[in-house]
Short mmCIF file of C-alpha atoms in Angstrom, two decimals:
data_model
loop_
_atom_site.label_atom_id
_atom_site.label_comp_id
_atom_site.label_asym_id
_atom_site.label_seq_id
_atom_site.Cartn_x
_atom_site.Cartn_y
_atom_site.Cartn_z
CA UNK S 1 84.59 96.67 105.67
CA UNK S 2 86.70 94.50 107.88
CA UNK S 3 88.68 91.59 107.53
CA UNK S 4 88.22 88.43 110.02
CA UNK S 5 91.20 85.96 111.01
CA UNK S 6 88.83 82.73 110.13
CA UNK S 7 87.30 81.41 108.37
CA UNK S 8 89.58 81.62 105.31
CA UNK S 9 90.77 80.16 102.25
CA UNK S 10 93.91 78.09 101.27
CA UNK S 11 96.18 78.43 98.59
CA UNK S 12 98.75 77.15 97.02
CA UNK S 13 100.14 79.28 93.93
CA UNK S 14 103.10 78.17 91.52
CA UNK S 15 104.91 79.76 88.74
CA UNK S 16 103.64 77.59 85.15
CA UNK S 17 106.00 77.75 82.04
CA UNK S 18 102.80 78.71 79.48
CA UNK S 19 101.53 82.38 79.76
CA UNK S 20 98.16 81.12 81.06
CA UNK S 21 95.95 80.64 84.60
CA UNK S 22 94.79 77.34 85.59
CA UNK S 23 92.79 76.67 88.31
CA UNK S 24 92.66 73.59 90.75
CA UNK S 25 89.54 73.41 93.09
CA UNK S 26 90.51 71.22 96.21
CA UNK S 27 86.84 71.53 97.69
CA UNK S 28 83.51 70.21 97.12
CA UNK S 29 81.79 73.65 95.92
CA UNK S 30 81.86 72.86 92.05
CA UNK S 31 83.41 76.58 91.46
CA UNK S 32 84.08 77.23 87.59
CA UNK S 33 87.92 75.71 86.86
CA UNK S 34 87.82 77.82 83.42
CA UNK S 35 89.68 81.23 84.94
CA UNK S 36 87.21 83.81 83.20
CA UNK S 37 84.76 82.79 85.09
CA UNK S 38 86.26 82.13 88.14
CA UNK S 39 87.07 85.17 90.87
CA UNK S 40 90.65 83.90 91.45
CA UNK S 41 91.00 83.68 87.93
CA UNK S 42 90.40 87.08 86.58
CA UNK S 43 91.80 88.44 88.94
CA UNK S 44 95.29 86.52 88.19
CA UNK S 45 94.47 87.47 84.68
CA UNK S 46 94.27 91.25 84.99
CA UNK S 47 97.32 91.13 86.94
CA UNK S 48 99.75 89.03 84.05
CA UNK S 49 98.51 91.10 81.59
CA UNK S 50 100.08 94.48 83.96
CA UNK S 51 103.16 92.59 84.53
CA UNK S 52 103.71 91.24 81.22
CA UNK S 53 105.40 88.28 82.54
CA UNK S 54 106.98 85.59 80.55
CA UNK S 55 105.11 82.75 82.90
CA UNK S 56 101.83 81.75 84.04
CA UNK S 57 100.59 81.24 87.58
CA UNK S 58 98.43 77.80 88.51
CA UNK S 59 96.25 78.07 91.53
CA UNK S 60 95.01 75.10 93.89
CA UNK S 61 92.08 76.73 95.92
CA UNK S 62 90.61 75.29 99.33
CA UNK S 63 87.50 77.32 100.16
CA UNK S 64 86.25 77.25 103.48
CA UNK S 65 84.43 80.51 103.25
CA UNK S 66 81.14 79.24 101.16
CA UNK S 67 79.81 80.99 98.24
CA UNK S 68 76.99 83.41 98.55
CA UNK S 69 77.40 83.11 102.47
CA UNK S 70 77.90 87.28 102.56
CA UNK S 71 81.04 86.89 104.56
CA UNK S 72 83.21 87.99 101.11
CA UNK S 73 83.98 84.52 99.89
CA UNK S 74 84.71 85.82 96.37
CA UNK S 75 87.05 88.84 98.02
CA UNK S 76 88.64 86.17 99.84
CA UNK S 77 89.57 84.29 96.73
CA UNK S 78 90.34 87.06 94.40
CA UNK S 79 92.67 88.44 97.28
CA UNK S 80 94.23 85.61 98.46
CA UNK S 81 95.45 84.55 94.44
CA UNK S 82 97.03 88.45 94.05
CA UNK S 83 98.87 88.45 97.53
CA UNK S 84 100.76 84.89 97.18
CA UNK S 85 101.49 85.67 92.81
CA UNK S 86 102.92 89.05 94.33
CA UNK S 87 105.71 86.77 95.90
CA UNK S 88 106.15 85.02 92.57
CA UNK S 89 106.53 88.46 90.98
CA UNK S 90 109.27 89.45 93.75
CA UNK S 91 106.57 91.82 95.70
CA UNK S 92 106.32 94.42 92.39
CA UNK S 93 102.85 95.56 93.06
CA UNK S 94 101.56 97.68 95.95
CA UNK S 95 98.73 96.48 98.08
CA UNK S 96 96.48 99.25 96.30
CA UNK S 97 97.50 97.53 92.57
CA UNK S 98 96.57 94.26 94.50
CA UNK S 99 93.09 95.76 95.51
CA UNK S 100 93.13 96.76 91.76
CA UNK S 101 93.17 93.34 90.61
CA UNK S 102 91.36 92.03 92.82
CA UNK S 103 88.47 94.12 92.24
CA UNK S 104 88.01 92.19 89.06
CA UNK S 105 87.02 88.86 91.17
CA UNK S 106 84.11 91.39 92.62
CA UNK S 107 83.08 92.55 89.33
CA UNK S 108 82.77 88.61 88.11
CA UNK S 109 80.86 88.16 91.41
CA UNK S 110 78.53 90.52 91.90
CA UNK S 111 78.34 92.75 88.77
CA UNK S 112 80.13 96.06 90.20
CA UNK S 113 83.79 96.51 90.32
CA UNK S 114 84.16 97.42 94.41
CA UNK S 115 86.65 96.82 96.79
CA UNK S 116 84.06 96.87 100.24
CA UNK S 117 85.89 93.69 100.79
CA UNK S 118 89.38 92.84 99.10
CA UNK S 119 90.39 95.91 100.73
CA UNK S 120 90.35 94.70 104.30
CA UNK S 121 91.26 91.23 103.04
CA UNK S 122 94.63 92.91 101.22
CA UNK S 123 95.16 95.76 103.98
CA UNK S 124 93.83 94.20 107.38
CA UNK S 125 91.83 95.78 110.20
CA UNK S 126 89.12 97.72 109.28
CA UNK S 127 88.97 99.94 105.54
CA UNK S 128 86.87 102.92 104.06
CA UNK S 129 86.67 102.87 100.91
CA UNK S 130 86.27 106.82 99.99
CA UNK S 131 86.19 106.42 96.38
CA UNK S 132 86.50 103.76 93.87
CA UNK S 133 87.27 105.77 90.54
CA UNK S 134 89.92 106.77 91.53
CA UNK S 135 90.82 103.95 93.88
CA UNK S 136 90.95 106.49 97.82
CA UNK S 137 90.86 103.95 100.37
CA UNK S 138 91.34 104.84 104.21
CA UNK S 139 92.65 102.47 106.85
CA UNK S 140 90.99 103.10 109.91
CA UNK S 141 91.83 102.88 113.48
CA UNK S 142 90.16 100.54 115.96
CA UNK S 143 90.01 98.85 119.45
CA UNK S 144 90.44 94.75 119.65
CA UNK S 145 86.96 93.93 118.84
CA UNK S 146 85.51 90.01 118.40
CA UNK S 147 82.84 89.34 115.38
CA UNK S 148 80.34 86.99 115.87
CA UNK S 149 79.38 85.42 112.50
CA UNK S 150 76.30 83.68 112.32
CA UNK S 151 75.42 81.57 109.21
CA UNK S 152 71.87 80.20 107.84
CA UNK S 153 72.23 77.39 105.58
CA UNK S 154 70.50 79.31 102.96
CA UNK S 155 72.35 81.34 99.97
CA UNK S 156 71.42 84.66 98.65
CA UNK S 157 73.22 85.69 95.13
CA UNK S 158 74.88 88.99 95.72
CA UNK S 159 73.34 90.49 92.24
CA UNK S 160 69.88 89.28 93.50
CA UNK S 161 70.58 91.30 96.82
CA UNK S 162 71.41 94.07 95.21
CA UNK S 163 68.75 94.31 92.24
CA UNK S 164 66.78 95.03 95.47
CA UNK S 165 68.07 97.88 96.85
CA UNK S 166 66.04 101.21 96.67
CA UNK S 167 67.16 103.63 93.72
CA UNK S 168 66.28 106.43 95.66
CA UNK S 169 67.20 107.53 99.21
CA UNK S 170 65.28 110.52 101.15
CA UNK S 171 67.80 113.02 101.96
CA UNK S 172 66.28 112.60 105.89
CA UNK S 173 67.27 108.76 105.69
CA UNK S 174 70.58 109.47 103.93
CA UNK S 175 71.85 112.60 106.57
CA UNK S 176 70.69 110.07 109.51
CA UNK S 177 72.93 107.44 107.98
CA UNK S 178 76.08 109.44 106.83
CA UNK S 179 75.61 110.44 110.98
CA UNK S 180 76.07 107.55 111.82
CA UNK S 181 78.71 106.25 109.75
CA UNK S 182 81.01 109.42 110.47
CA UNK S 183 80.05 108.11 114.74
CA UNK S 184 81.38 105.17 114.02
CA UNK S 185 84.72 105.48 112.16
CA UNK S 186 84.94 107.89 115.80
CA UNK S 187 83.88 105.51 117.90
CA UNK S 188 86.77 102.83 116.01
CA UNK S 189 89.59 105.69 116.37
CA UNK S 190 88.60 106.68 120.25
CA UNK S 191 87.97 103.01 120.81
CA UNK S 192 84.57 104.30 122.70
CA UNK S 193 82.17 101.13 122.85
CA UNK S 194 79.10 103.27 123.23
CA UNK S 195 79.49 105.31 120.07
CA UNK S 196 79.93 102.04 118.61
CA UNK S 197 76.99 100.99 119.61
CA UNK S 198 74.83 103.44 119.18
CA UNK S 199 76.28 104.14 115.70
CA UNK S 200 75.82 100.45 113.86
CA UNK S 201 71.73 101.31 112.88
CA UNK S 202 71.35 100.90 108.90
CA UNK S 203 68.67 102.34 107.95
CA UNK S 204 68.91 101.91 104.10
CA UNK S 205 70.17 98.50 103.10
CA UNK S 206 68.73 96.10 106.24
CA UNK S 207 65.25 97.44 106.11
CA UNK S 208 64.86 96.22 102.41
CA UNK S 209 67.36 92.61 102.55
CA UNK S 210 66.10 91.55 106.38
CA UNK S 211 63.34 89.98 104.58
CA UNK S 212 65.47 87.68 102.46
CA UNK S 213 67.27 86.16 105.97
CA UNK S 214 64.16 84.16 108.32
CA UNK S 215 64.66 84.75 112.24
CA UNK S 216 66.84 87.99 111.43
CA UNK S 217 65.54 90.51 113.99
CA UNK S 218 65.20 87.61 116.36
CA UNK S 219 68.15 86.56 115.70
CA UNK S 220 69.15 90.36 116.04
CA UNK S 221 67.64 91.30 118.98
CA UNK S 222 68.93 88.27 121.00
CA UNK S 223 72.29 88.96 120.30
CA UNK S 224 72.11 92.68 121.73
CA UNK S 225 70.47 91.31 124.90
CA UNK S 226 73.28 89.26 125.24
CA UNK S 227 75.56 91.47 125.03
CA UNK S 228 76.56 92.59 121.47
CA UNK S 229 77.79 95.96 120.58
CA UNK S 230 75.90 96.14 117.23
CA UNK S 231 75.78 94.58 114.15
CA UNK S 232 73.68 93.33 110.76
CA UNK S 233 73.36 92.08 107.13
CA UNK S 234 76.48 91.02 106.59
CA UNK S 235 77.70 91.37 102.54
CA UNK S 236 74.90 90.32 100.89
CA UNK S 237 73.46 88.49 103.50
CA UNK S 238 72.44 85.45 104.46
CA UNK S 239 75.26 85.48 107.16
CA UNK S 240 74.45 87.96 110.03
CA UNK S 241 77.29 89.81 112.37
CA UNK S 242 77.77 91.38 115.47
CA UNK S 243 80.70 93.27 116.87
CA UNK S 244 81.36 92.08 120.66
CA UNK S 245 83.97 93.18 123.11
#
């Protein structure tokens, strides 16, 4: 994963005398205000209950990255509440307890506990996440790179996006694709364009969720004509990316 500098949400976190999270929405995306089912929430939750404070933490929460818009809206949320209540705890958790708790917000979201994006969000730059259980995340090296975010005005539910994705991968298709991952965390570190390039081709998730996004291989194909170094599905779609130098 990788984190971009915008869009992103605003927040505004202060200490509360009763043990609790509350939750004030300053947007017009009618997001759940009870905190259990809200990504922010739990994820403010899980971390009171490790600290064991004596307060509680109110959130106000201006989204600008939409819901379901596959650009990690939820990460954004569920990372943005643990980094600001870290100040109000006087910085006592590490950036991989932070990932921790924000992991929760993902689980809410999308059904499965991963940290594909709080982990850039929380760390910056571009992450590998090596192993959730236990928590092994890499930070990777990488050349000043642009992405290009393009949006459809459609949503697509991360659990729906995923209920589609093939149980079973041909050991052909899977050695092809851990090829080209292990090109491009190279091409990152030796900040070579080319292997960039040629590395970003997904051949297990795209095939199956292009279908879900209208115009995507036009969209696609248009982009690398004009100059992109690669790029795809982004999250759980609809939005698309491309990397650019």
């Amino acid at each position: 994963g990788f984190a971009l500098s915008e869009p992103f949400d605003e927040m505004v976190v202060r200490r509360i005398p009763e043990k609790l999270v509350r939750i004030i929405n300053r947007d017009s995306f009618g997001l759940p205000t009870d905190p259990a089912e809200n990504v922010a929430g739990v994820a403010l939750m899980a971390m009171l209950e490790s600290s064991e404070a004596d307060f509680g933490v109110e959130v106000e929460i201006t989204k600008h990255l939409k819901p379901g818009s596959g650009i990690g809206s939820s990460a954004a949320s569920s990372s943005g509440a643990v980094v600001a209540a870290n100040r109000l705890f006087g910085d006592r958790f590490s950036k991989t307890e932070l990932i921790q708790f924000a992991m929760e917000g993902e689980r809410l979201a999308s059904g499965a506990r991963h940290a594909d994006n709080v982990a850039p969000c929380i760390l910056g730059g571009f992450t590998l996440v090596r192993s959730t259980e236990p928590l092994d995340i890499v930070a990777l090296a990488f050349p000043t790179l642009f992405a290009a975010i393009i949006h459809p005005q459609i949503e697509i539910k991360t659990a729906d996006a995923r209920a589609i994705l093939p149980k079973d991968v041909p050991l052909r298709t899977a050695t092809a694709q851990w090829g080209n991952l292990g090109a491009l965390v190279a091409g990152l570190a030796q900040g070579d364009f080319g292997l960039i390039s040629r590395s970003m081709e997904d051949l297990i998730v795209e095939p199956v969720r292009q279908w879900l996004i209208p115009k995507f291989e036009a969209v696609k194909t248009a982009s690398l004509a004009a100059g992109a170094l690669g790029g795809g599905i982004s999250g759980a779609g609809p939005s698309i990316f491309m990397l650019c130098k």
